[in-house]
Each structure stands twice: as structure tokens, then as C-alpha cells.
Amino acid sequence: MTQMMTPDEYFKFASQPNDEDPATEFAEWPTFPFAGPLTTKALTAPEMPEPPRRGENGEECTDCEGKASSLWQNGRWRIHQLNPTLMPVGLMLQPVDHYDAGELPDELAAELGVLMNHLTAAIEAQEFVGRAHVNRWGDGGAHLHFWFMGRPIGQLQMRGSLGILWADLGQALPQRVLDSNHRLVLMNFVARAGGEMAA
């Protein structure tokens, strides 16, 4: 099977001017977090080869070193807190051992689905959460990680894919609030999935 477009062909196609600037349409979305006139940036040329991610190609992996303190673990998986956030829940689920997406042994992949299901349910069981957002980009680090964010109930502007922008734009919630919220979520999660919470 041949490749449909090379990186350069894709860049040439994607860089063509659009008849209508999509930024104008986005600005009309109720969930869009910015006001005022906007202009779409020009697409930058592809960088080939792509630069290595954190923990890739034998580089030191901070996730493997355990620098991120775990709030929960079961020996194969762990959960730790995301950076301070405006969202009332900000957690990250990742395997203890170094795997990237598409590399998990079948047993761990099956367990991942179960854990994601239980963690989503534990987040959405909290009265202060309207919905659990689950994300995986994988461009920052090579150690598999999934983001779980609890959208605050009633905050409809934070719905959908732009919620991550709202989470980073606002003032972070006090750490004591996040700690309390995460404890409630993880107590519910342990009741569903087992494992151990940090002391």
C-alpha cells in the first residue's frame, strides 16, 4: 500500500488558504474561551524527523523513575495528579512499566479498559462533577498516559474538546480542594477496582 500524501504534500495541501477563516466559526461556539477578533496561524513546515519525546530512544524517563508521586497503584498501574488545574479533578493513569500506546501486552491492555471504565465512573459519581473527560495525546512523553479531568457541574462552557483550554487558562484550584476531591474519587475507585491509595 502506498502512502496517500508525503509530509511535504500534506503541508502544501493544508497550507492552502481557506475561503472562510475557521477561527470566526470557533469564536461563535459557546464553549470557546476567547473573545475578540482572531486570526488562524499559518501552518508551520513539517519537521522531519520529529524530535524525540520525553523518555524516548533510551532517554531518561522521569515517569519510570517514579518522580511523579502516585495517589493510587496496584503494582501494574498507577494514578497521579496532573499539574494544578481549574478542573475539580485532574488525574493521570499510566502503567508502572514503560510502554507506549500500541505496545501493551494483551493482559495489560484488557486491564486498561477496565480501569478506565472504573475511573470514569468514580469521577462522574462525584456531585461536583458534570462529566469526566478522558484524553490521550502522547506527544509530550513516550510513557503511556491518559488524562482524566472532571468538568465542574453546571459549567457548560467547559464542555467538549475546549475544556482543556479552560482548565489551563483559569486560576488553579487550591491544592487542599484538589486533594480532597481526588481522595473522594479514589476512595470510590478503590471500591470498584481495588489497589491501594497513598497514605
PDB file of C-alpha atoms in Angstrom:
ATOM      1  CA  MET A   1       0.000   0.000   0.000  1.00  0.00           C
ATOM      2  CA  THR A   2       1.401   3.386  -0.940  1.00  0.00           C
ATOM      3  CA  GLN A   3       1.252   6.468   1.251  1.00  0.00           C
ATOM      4  CA  MET A   4      -1.520   8.860   0.234  1.00  0.00           C
ATOM      5  CA  MET A   5       0.479  12.032   0.974  1.00  0.00           C
ATOM      6  CA  THR A   6       4.062  12.682   1.972  1.00  0.00           C
ATOM      7  CA  PRO A   7       4.622  15.162   4.826  1.00  0.00           C
ATOM      8  CA  ASP A   8       5.534  17.848   2.284  1.00  0.00           C
ATOM      9  CA  GLU A   9       2.462  17.109   0.154  1.00  0.00           C
ATOM     10  CA  TYR A  10       0.266  17.266   3.247  1.00  0.00           C
ATOM     11  CA  PHE A  11       1.833  20.586   4.301  1.00  0.00           C
ATOM     12  CA  LYS A  12       1.294  22.062   0.833  1.00  0.00           C
ATOM     13  CA  PHE A  13      -2.354  20.978   0.847  1.00  0.00           C
ATOM     14  CA  ALA A  14      -3.089  22.044   4.455  1.00  0.00           C
ATOM     15  CA  SER A  15      -1.403  25.438   3.946  1.00  0.00           C
ATOM     16  CA  GLN A  16      -3.796  26.495   1.197  1.00  0.00           C
ATOM     17  CA  PRO A  17      -5.925  29.453   2.241  1.00  0.00           C
ATOM     18  CA  ASN A  18      -9.416  28.608   3.391  1.00  0.00           C
ATOM     19  CA  ASP A  19     -12.254  30.626   1.887  1.00  0.00           C
ATOM     20  CA  GLU A  20     -13.604  31.225   5.377  1.00  0.00           C
ATOM     21  CA  ASP A  21     -11.367  31.597   8.416  1.00  0.00           C
ATOM     22  CA  PRO A  22     -12.447  28.798  10.802  1.00  0.00           C
ATOM     23  CA  ALA A  23     -11.387  30.964  13.753  1.00  0.00           C
ATOM     24  CA  THR A  24     -14.502  33.068  13.134  1.00  0.00           C
ATOM     25  CA  GLU A  25     -16.711  29.990  13.445  1.00  0.00           C
ATOM     26  CA  PHE A  26     -14.897  28.731  16.568  1.00  0.00           C
ATOM     27  CA  ALA A  27     -15.284  32.138  18.199  1.00  0.00           C
ATOM     28  CA  GLU A  28     -19.063  31.729  17.989  1.00  0.00           C
ATOM     29  CA  TRP A  29     -19.058  28.447  19.922  1.00  0.00           C
ATOM     30  CA  PRO A  30     -20.410  28.945  23.478  1.00  0.00           C
ATOM     31  CA  THR A  31     -17.514  26.793  24.728  1.00  0.00           C
ATOM     32  CA  PHE A  32     -14.797  28.910  23.053  1.00  0.00           C
ATOM     33  CA  PRO A  33     -12.749  30.579  25.825  1.00  0.00           C
ATOM     34  CA  PHE A  34     -11.548  33.690  23.958  1.00  0.00           C
ATOM     35  CA  ALA A  35     -13.241  36.919  22.912  1.00  0.00           C
ATOM     36  CA  GLY A  36     -12.279  39.436  20.253  1.00  0.00           C
ATOM     37  CA  PRO A  37     -11.015  39.163  16.700  1.00  0.00           C
ATOM     38  CA  LEU A  38      -8.956  36.073  15.941  1.00  0.00           C
ATOM     39  CA  THR A  39      -6.805  35.004  13.026  1.00  0.00           C
ATOM     40  CA  THR A  40      -5.764  31.442  12.278  1.00  0.00           C
ATOM     41  CA  LYS A  41      -1.988  30.978  12.359  1.00  0.00           C
ATOM     42  CA  ALA A  42      -0.165  29.755   9.301  1.00  0.00           C
ATOM     43  CA  LEU A  43       0.777  26.081   9.479  1.00  0.00           C
ATOM     44  CA  THR A  44       4.493  25.612  10.046  1.00  0.00           C
ATOM     45  CA  ALA A  45       6.546  23.362   7.784  1.00  0.00           C
ATOM     46  CA  PRO A  46       6.936  19.713   8.864  1.00  0.00           C
ATOM     47  CA  GLU A  47       9.967  18.799  10.973  1.00  0.00           C
ATOM     48  CA  MET A  48      11.469  15.545   9.773  1.00  0.00           C
ATOM     49  CA  PRO A  49      12.431  13.521  11.609  1.00  0.00           C
ATOM     50  CA  GLU A  50      10.259  14.548  14.524  1.00  0.00           C
ATOM     51  CA  PRO A  51      12.162  15.390  17.713  1.00  0.00           C
ATOM     52  CA  PRO A  52      12.153  12.602  20.321  1.00  0.00           C
ATOM     53  CA  ARG A  53       9.602  12.779  23.106  1.00  0.00           C
ATOM     54  CA  ARG A  54      10.496  12.692  26.789  1.00  0.00           C
ATOM     55  CA  GLY A  55      11.642   9.165  27.651  1.00  0.00           C
ATOM     56  CA  GLU A  56      12.061   8.033  24.042  1.00  0.00           C
ATOM     57  CA  ASN A  57      15.003   6.328  22.307  1.00  0.00           C
ATOM     58  CA  GLY A  58      16.611   5.235  25.544  1.00  0.00           C
ATOM     59  CA  GLU A  59      16.470   8.717  27.065  1.00  0.00           C
ATOM     60  CA  GLU A  60      15.870   9.049  30.777  1.00  0.00           C
ATOM     61  CA  CYS A  61      12.156   8.605  31.534  1.00  0.00           C
ATOM     62  CA  THR A  62      11.048  10.584  34.561  1.00  0.00           C
ATOM     63  CA  ASP A  63       7.847   8.508  34.740  1.00  0.00           C
ATOM     64  CA  CYS A  64       9.898   5.299  35.082  1.00  0.00           C
ATOM     65  CA  GLU A  65      11.996   6.916  37.795  1.00  0.00           C
ATOM     66  CA  GLY A  66       8.846   7.461  39.807  1.00  0.00           C
ATOM     67  CA  LYS A  67       9.345  11.209  40.226  1.00  0.00           C
ATOM     68  CA  ALA A  68       5.589  11.684  39.945  1.00  0.00           C
ATOM     69  CA  SER A  69       4.132  10.678  43.298  1.00  0.00           C
ATOM     70  CA  SER A  70       1.338   8.146  42.944  1.00  0.00           C
ATOM     71  CA  LEU A  71      -2.032   8.674  44.580  1.00  0.00           C
ATOM     72  CA  TRP A  72      -3.045   5.077  43.774  1.00  0.00           C
ATOM     73  CA  GLN A  73      -1.313   1.929  42.500  1.00  0.00           C
ATOM     74  CA  ASN A  74      -1.917  -1.778  42.076  1.00  0.00           C
ATOM     75  CA  GLY A  75       1.600  -2.889  41.092  1.00  0.00           C
ATOM     76  CA  ARG A  76       0.934  -2.657  37.337  1.00  0.00           C
ATOM     77  CA  TRP A  77      -0.808   0.727  37.071  1.00  0.00           C
ATOM     78  CA  ARG A  78      -0.660   3.992  38.967  1.00  0.00           C
ATOM     79  CA  ILE A  79      -2.603   7.236  39.182  1.00  0.00           C
ATOM     80  CA  HIS A  80      -1.085  10.591  39.975  1.00  0.00           C
ATOM     81  CA  GLN A  81      -2.260  14.185  39.917  1.00  0.00           C
ATOM     82  CA  LEU A  82      -1.999  16.333  36.817  1.00  0.00           C
ATOM     83  CA  ASN A  83      -0.475  19.770  37.120  1.00  0.00           C
ATOM     84  CA  PRO A  84      -2.576  22.251  39.117  1.00  0.00           C
ATOM     85  CA  THR A  85      -5.795  22.860  37.227  1.00  0.00           C
ATOM     86  CA  LEU A  86      -9.054  24.770  37.304  1.00  0.00           C
ATOM     87  CA  MET A  87     -10.905  21.462  36.847  1.00  0.00           C
ATOM     88  CA  PRO A  88     -12.085  19.922  40.141  1.00  0.00           C
ATOM     89  CA  VAL A  89     -10.484  16.599  39.126  1.00  0.00           C
ATOM     90  CA  GLY A  90      -7.203  16.214  37.254  1.00  0.00           C
ATOM     91  CA  LEU A  91      -5.688  12.716  37.294  1.00  0.00           C
ATOM     92  CA  MET A  92      -3.348  10.697  35.092  1.00  0.00           C
ATOM     93  CA  LEU A  93      -3.450   6.906  34.668  1.00  0.00           C
ATOM     94  CA  GLN A  94      -0.318   5.138  33.399  1.00  0.00           C
ATOM     95  CA  PRO A  95       1.385   1.749  33.533  1.00  0.00           C
ATOM     96  CA  VAL A  96       4.209   1.330  36.049  1.00  0.00           C
ATOM     97  CA  ASP A  97       6.442  -0.263  33.396  1.00  0.00           C
ATOM     98  CA  HIS A  98       7.499   1.673  30.317  1.00  0.00           C
ATOM     99  CA  TYR A  99       5.073   1.064  27.448  1.00  0.00           C
ATOM    100  CA  ASP A 100       3.867   3.345  24.694  1.00  0.00           C
ATOM    101  CA  ALA A 101       0.437   3.194  23.060  1.00  0.00           C
ATOM    102  CA  GLY A 102       0.192   0.103  20.901  1.00  0.00           C
ATOM    103  CA  GLU A 103       2.848  -1.754  22.922  1.00  0.00           C
ATOM    104  CA  LEU A 104       0.839  -3.046  25.873  1.00  0.00           C
ATOM    105  CA  PRO A 105       0.687  -6.830  26.316  1.00  0.00           C
ATOM    106  CA  ASP A 106      -2.881  -8.051  25.823  1.00  0.00           C
ATOM    107  CA  GLU A 107      -3.372  -8.664  29.547  1.00  0.00           C
ATOM    108  CA  LEU A 108      -2.450  -5.079  30.429  1.00  0.00           C
ATOM    109  CA  ALA A 109      -4.486  -3.709  27.527  1.00  0.00           C
ATOM    110  CA  ALA A 110      -7.555  -5.560  28.809  1.00  0.00           C
ATOM    111  CA  GLU A 111      -6.945  -4.285  32.334  1.00  0.00           C
ATOM    112  CA  LEU A 112      -6.563  -0.741  30.987  1.00  0.00           C
ATOM    113  CA  GLY A 113     -10.102  -0.821  29.613  1.00  0.00           C
ATOM    114  CA  VAL A 114     -11.478  -1.991  32.957  1.00  0.00           C
ATOM    115  CA  LEU A 115      -9.534   0.666  34.899  1.00  0.00           C
ATOM    116  CA  MET A 116     -10.570   3.459  32.523  1.00  0.00           C
ATOM    117  CA  ASN A 117     -14.194   2.419  32.913  1.00  0.00           C
ATOM    118  CA  HIS A 118     -13.985   2.347  36.730  1.00  0.00           C
ATOM    119  CA  LEU A 119     -12.077   5.637  36.959  1.00  0.00           C
ATOM    120  CA  THR A 120     -14.577   7.392  34.695  1.00  0.00           C
ATOM    121  CA  ALA A 121     -17.443   6.076  36.839  1.00  0.00           C
ATOM    122  CA  ALA A 122     -15.677   7.112  40.066  1.00  0.00           C
ATOM    123  CA  ILE A 123     -15.174  10.657  38.768  1.00  0.00           C
ATOM    124  CA  GLU A 124     -18.727  11.038  37.492  1.00  0.00           C
ATOM    125  CA  ALA A 125     -20.099   9.735  40.815  1.00  0.00           C
ATOM    126  CA  GLN A 126     -18.985  12.969  42.500  1.00  0.00           C
ATOM    127  CA  GLU A 127     -21.709  15.595  42.910  1.00  0.00           C
ATOM    128  CA  PHE A 128     -19.301  18.392  41.918  1.00  0.00           C
ATOM    129  CA  VAL A 129     -18.523  16.787  38.512  1.00  0.00           C
ATOM    130  CA  GLY A 130     -20.687  17.205  35.412  1.00  0.00           C
ATOM    131  CA  ARG A 131     -18.734  14.840  33.151  1.00  0.00           C
ATOM    132  CA  ALA A 132     -15.393  13.029  33.004  1.00  0.00           C
ATOM    133  CA  HIS A 133     -13.141  13.983  30.086  1.00  0.00           C
ATOM    134  CA  VAL A 134     -10.603  11.320  29.033  1.00  0.00           C
ATOM    135  CA  ASN A 135      -7.709  12.306  26.765  1.00  0.00           C
ATOM    136  CA  ARG A 136      -4.584  10.786  25.280  1.00  0.00           C
ATOM    137  CA  TRP A 137      -2.255  12.783  23.022  1.00  0.00           C
ATOM    138  CA  GLY A 138       1.111  11.149  23.573  1.00  0.00           C
ATOM    139  CA  ASP A 139       3.212  13.911  22.002  1.00  0.00           C
ATOM    140  CA  GLY A 140       4.905  15.026  25.221  1.00  0.00           C
ATOM    141  CA  GLY A 141       6.144  11.773  26.700  1.00  0.00           C
ATOM    142  CA  ALA A 142       6.754   8.238  25.440  1.00  0.00           C
ATOM    143  CA  HIS A 143       5.469   6.619  28.660  1.00  0.00           C
ATOM    144  CA  LEU A 144       1.785   5.823  28.039  1.00  0.00           C
ATOM    145  CA  HIS A 145      -0.507   8.152  29.969  1.00  0.00           C
ATOM    146  CA  PHE A 146      -4.200   9.049  29.934  1.00  0.00           C
ATOM    147  CA  TRP A 147      -5.621  12.295  31.283  1.00  0.00           C
ATOM    148  CA  PHE A 148      -8.844  12.187  33.324  1.00  0.00           C
ATOM    149  CA  MET A 149     -10.474  15.522  34.080  1.00  0.00           C
ATOM    150  CA  GLY A 150     -13.729  16.144  35.870  1.00  0.00           C
ATOM    151  CA  ARG A 151     -15.648  19.046  34.361  1.00  0.00           C
ATOM    152  CA  PRO A 152     -17.314  21.126  37.084  1.00  0.00           C
ATOM    153  CA  ILE A 153     -21.045  20.556  37.173  1.00  0.00           C
ATOM    154  CA  GLY A 154     -23.066  23.360  35.625  1.00  0.00           C
ATOM    155  CA  GLN A 155     -20.086  24.891  33.801  1.00  0.00           C
ATOM    156  CA  LEU A 156     -21.383  24.255  30.302  1.00  0.00           C
ATOM    157  CA  GLN A 157     -18.745  26.451  28.651  1.00  0.00           C
ATOM    158  CA  MET A 158     -16.190  23.836  29.679  1.00  0.00           C
ATOM    159  CA  ARG A 159     -17.921  21.045  27.766  1.00  0.00           C
ATOM    160  CA  GLY A 160     -16.149  19.191  24.994  1.00  0.00           C
ATOM    161  CA  SER A 161     -12.712  19.397  23.453  1.00  0.00           C
ATOM    162  CA  LEU A 162     -12.073  23.009  24.507  1.00  0.00           C
ATOM    163  CA  GLY A 163     -12.345  22.103  28.193  1.00  0.00           C
ATOM    164  CA  ILE A 164      -8.585  21.564  28.308  1.00  0.00           C
ATOM    165  CA  LEU A 165      -8.081  25.230  27.400  1.00  0.00           C
ATOM    166  CA  TRP A 166     -10.393  26.381  30.178  1.00  0.00           C
ATOM    167  CA  ALA A 167      -8.522  24.098  32.591  1.00  0.00           C
ATOM    168  CA  ASP A 168      -5.230  25.823  31.812  1.00  0.00           C
ATOM    169  CA  LEU A 169      -6.494  29.400  31.433  1.00  0.00           C
ATOM    170  CA  GLY A 170      -8.086  29.873  34.819  1.00  0.00           C
ATOM    171  CA  GLN A 171      -6.525  30.154  38.237  1.00  0.00           C
ATOM    172  CA  ALA A 172      -5.718  26.694  39.604  1.00  0.00           C
ATOM    173  CA  LEU A 173      -7.954  25.430  42.379  1.00  0.00           C
ATOM    174  CA  PRO A 174      -6.358  25.455  45.837  1.00  0.00           C
ATOM    175  CA  GLN A 175      -4.319  22.301  46.457  1.00  0.00           C
ATOM    176  CA  ARG A 176      -6.385  21.410  49.527  1.00  0.00           C
ATOM    177  CA  VAL A 177      -9.532  21.366  47.346  1.00  0.00           C
ATOM    178  CA  LEU A 178      -7.899  19.176  44.699  1.00  0.00           C
ATOM    179  CA  ASP A 179      -6.528  16.839  47.367  1.00  0.00           C
ATOM    180  CA  SER A 180      -9.962  16.442  48.927  1.00  0.00           C
ATOM    181  CA  ASN A 181     -11.664  15.924  45.548  1.00  0.00           C
ATOM    182  CA  HIS A 182      -9.084  13.362  44.452  1.00  0.00           C
ATOM    183  CA  ARG A 183      -9.406  11.474  47.713  1.00  0.00           C
ATOM    184  CA  LEU A 184     -13.169  11.158  47.221  1.00  0.00           C
ATOM    185  CA  VAL A 185     -12.706   9.964  43.632  1.00  0.00           C
ATOM    186  CA  LEU A 186     -10.016   7.444  44.549  1.00  0.00           C
ATOM    187  CA  MET A 187     -11.954   6.033  47.510  1.00  0.00           C
ATOM    188  CA  ASN A 188     -14.787   5.332  45.070  1.00  0.00           C
ATOM    189  CA  PHE A 189     -12.303   3.948  42.547  1.00  0.00           C
ATOM    190  CA  VAL A 190     -10.686   1.558  45.057  1.00  0.00           C
ATOM    191  CA  ALA A 191     -14.121   0.207  45.959  1.00  0.00           C
ATOM    192  CA  ARG A 192     -14.618  -0.623  42.274  1.00  0.00           C
ATOM    193  CA  ALA A 193     -11.120  -1.594  41.093  1.00  0.00           C
ATOM    194  CA  GLY A 194      -9.069  -2.465  44.187  1.00  0.00           C
ATOM    195  CA  GLY A 195      -5.479  -1.364  44.551  1.00  0.00           C
ATOM    196  CA  GLU A 196      -4.072   0.918  47.229  1.00  0.00           C
ATOM    197  CA  MET A 197      -4.273   4.642  47.852  1.00  0.00           C
ATOM    198  CA  ALA A 198      -1.222   6.531  49.033  1.00  0.00           C
ATOM    199  CA  ALA A 199      -1.135   7.073  52.767  1.00  0.00           C
TER     200      ALA A 199
END
